[in-house]
Structures are given as C-alpha cells and as structure tokens.
Coordinates of C-alpha atoms in Angstrom, one line a residue:
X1 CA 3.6 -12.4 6.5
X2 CA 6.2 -10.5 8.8
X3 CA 9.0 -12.2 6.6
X4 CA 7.4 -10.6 3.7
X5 CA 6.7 -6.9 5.7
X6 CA 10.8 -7.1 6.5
X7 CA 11.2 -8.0 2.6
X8 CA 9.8 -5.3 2.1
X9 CA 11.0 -3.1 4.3
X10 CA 14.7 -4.2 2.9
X11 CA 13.4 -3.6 -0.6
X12 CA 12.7 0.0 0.7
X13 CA 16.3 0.5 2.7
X14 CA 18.1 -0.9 -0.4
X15 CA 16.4 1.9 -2.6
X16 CA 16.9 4.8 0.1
X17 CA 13.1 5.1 -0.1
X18 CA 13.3 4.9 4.0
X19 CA 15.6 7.6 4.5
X20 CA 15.8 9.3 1.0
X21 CA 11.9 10.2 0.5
X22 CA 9.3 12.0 2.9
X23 CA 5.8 10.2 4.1
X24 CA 4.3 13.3 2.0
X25 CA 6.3 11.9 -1.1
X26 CA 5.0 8.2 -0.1
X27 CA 1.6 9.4 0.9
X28 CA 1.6 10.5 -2.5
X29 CA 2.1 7.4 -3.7
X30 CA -0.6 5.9 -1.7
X31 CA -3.1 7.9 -3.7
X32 CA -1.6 6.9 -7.1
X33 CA -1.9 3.1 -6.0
X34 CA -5.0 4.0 -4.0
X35 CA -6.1 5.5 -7.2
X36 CA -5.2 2.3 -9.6
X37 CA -7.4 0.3 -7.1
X38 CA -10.3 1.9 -7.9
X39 CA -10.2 1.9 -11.3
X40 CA -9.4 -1.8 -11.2
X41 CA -12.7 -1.9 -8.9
X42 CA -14.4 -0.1 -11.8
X43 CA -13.5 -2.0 -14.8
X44 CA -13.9 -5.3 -12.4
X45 CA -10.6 -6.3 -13.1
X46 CA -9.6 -8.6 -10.6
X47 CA -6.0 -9.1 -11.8
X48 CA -5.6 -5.4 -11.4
X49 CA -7.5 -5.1 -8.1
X50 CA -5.0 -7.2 -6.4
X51 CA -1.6 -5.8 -8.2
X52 CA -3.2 -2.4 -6.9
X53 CA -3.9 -3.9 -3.2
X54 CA -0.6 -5.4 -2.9
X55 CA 0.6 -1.7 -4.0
X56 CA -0.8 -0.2 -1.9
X57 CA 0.3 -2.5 0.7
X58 CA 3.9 -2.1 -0.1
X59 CA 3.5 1.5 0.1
X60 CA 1.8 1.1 3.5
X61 CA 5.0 -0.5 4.9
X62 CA 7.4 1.9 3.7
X63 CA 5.5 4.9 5.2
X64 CA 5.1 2.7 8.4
X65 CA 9.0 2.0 8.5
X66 CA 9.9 5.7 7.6
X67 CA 8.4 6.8 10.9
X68 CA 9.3 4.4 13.1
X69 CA 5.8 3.2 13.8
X70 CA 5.4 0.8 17.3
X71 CA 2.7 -0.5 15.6
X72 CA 3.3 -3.3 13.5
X73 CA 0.7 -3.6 10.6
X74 CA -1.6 -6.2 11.9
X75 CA -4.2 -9.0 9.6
X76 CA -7.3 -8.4 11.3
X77 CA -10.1 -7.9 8.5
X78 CA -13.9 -7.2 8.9
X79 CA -16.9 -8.9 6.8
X80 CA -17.6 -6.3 3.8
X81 CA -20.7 -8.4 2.6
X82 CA -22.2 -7.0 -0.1
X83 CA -20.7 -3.8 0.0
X84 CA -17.6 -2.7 -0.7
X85 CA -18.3 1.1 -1.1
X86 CA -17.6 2.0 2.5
X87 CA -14.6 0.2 2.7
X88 CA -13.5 2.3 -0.1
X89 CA -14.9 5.4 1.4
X90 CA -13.4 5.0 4.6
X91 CA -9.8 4.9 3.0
X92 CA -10.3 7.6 1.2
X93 CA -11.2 9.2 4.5
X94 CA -8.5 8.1 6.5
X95 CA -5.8 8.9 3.6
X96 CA -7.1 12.1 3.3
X97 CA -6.5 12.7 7.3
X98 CA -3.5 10.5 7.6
X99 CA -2.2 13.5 4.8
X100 CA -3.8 16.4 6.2
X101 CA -2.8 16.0 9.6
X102 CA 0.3 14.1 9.4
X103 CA -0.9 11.5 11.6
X104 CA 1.5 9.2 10.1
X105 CA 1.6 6.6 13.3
X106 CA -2.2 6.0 12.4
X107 CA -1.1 4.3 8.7
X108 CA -1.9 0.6 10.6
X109 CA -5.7 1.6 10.8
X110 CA -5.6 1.6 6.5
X111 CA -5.0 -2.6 6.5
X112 CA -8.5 -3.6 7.5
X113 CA -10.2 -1.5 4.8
X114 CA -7.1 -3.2 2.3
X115 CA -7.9 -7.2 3.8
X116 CA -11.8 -6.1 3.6
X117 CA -11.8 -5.0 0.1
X118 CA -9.3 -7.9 -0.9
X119 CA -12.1 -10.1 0.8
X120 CA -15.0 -9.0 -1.0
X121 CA -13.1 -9.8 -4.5
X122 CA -12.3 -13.7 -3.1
X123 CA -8.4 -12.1 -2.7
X124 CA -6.4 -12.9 -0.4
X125 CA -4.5 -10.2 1.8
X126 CA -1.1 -12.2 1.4
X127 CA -1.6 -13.3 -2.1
X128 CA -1.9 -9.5 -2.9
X129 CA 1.2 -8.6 -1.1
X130 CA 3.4 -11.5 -2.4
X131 CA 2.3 -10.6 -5.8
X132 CA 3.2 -7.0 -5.4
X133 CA 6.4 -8.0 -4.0
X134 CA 7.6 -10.4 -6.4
X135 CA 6.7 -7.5 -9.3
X136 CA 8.9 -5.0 -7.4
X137 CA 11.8 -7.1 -5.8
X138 CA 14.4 -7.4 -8.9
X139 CA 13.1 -4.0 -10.1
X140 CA 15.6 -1.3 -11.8
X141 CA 14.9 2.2 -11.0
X142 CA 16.0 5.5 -9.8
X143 CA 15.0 8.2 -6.6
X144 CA 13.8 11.2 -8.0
X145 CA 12.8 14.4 -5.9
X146 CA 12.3 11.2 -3.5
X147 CA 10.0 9.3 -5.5
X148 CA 11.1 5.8 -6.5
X149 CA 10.4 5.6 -10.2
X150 CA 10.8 2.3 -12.1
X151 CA 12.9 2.0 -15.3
X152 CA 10.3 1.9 -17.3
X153 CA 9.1 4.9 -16.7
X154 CA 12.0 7.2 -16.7

C-alpha cells in the first residue's frame, strides 16, 4: 500500500497539484468525492461506492503530502456492523472541522471512517485505492485556479 500512496503522491507532483493548488482547493475536492460516495451509498451502487472511496482516498494523500504531514496514512479500520450511518456522519464531521479550522495535519484520522465504510460494502480499502489509481494515472488534464480538472471535463 505505501508503493501505491508514493504513486500517488508522484501522480500529484507530476500535475503540480502539490505545490500548484491549496488544501482549501483539495479540501474542496474531498467534498465533491465525499459527495459522489454518498450518492453511490444511496443508489447502492457498489461499483460507484468504491470508485468514490478510492477518490476520496487519492485526494486524502495529496492534501496529506501538500502539508508535509509526519503522519503517514495508516490501515487500521473498525467493525461498522450493521451500520454504516455513523461512519458516514463522522466524516462529514471531521471534513467539516478539518475545513473550518484548518487542521490539515488531522486528514490521517479520515482513513478509518474510509476502510470502515469500504468494509461494510465487502470492499476492500486497497482494492478501492488501486482502482482509483489506475483511473487517474495516464489521465490528461489541466490546473485551473488550482483544481486538477480532467480532459473530459474541460
């Protein structure tokens, strides 16, 4: 998994998303992914679910890189069981803060909700991420007012 993180995090360098966009910009992002998971959670959609997890994760490690975090984003997960709702409820929470405040170094804390939700739709975590990374790797785009916006949609 930390070959894939530092794939990432190349993926982000050789797009200037690293130095060329703002954790607002990307935290932004977060909540358009963020957003995408949800509505894959409402249509029960699990092919969307874990493109939007892997997303989200992707975004995770680009706002992590940008500031410099010590913390490396770790793979511990907790039991969601039959509910999933606080799981999502607790992101929401802690994107919401992580915005707010600019507590940027806390964006670690966000992969436990991301590995419990995976969880509770039979995902798993690295799946998710691989899949989000193979989507993204040989993709075309261009910065704009530091958002990284794919071909298709310019």
């Amino acid at each position: 998994m930390q070959q894939l993180i530092k794939n990432i995090e190349q993926w982000a360098e050789d797009r200037n998303l690293i130095n060329g966009s703002t954790p607002q910009k990307q935290m932004l992002k977060l909540m358009e992914e963020f957003g995408e998971l949800c509505g894959g959670i409402a249509r029960n959609n699990p092919e969307m679910i874990k493109d939007a997890i892997g997303d989200c994760f992707v975004v995770l490690v680009i706002l992590n890189k940008q500031n410099k975090n010590k913390e490396r984003l770790s793979f511990y997960g907790q039991t969601v069981g039959d509910n999933v709702d606080k799981f999502l409820i607790n992101m929401i929470e802690d994107i919401c803060d992580i915005y707010k405040y600019q507590r940027y170094r806390y964006i670690h804390l966000l992969v436990p909700n991301l590995i419990a939700i995976a969880d509770y739709f039979n995902l798993d975590i690295k799946d998710c991420v691989q899949h989000a990374y193979n989507q993204i790797k040989d993709r075309k785009g261009e910065m704009r007012d530091g958002v990284w916006l794919k071909s298709e949609d310019l």
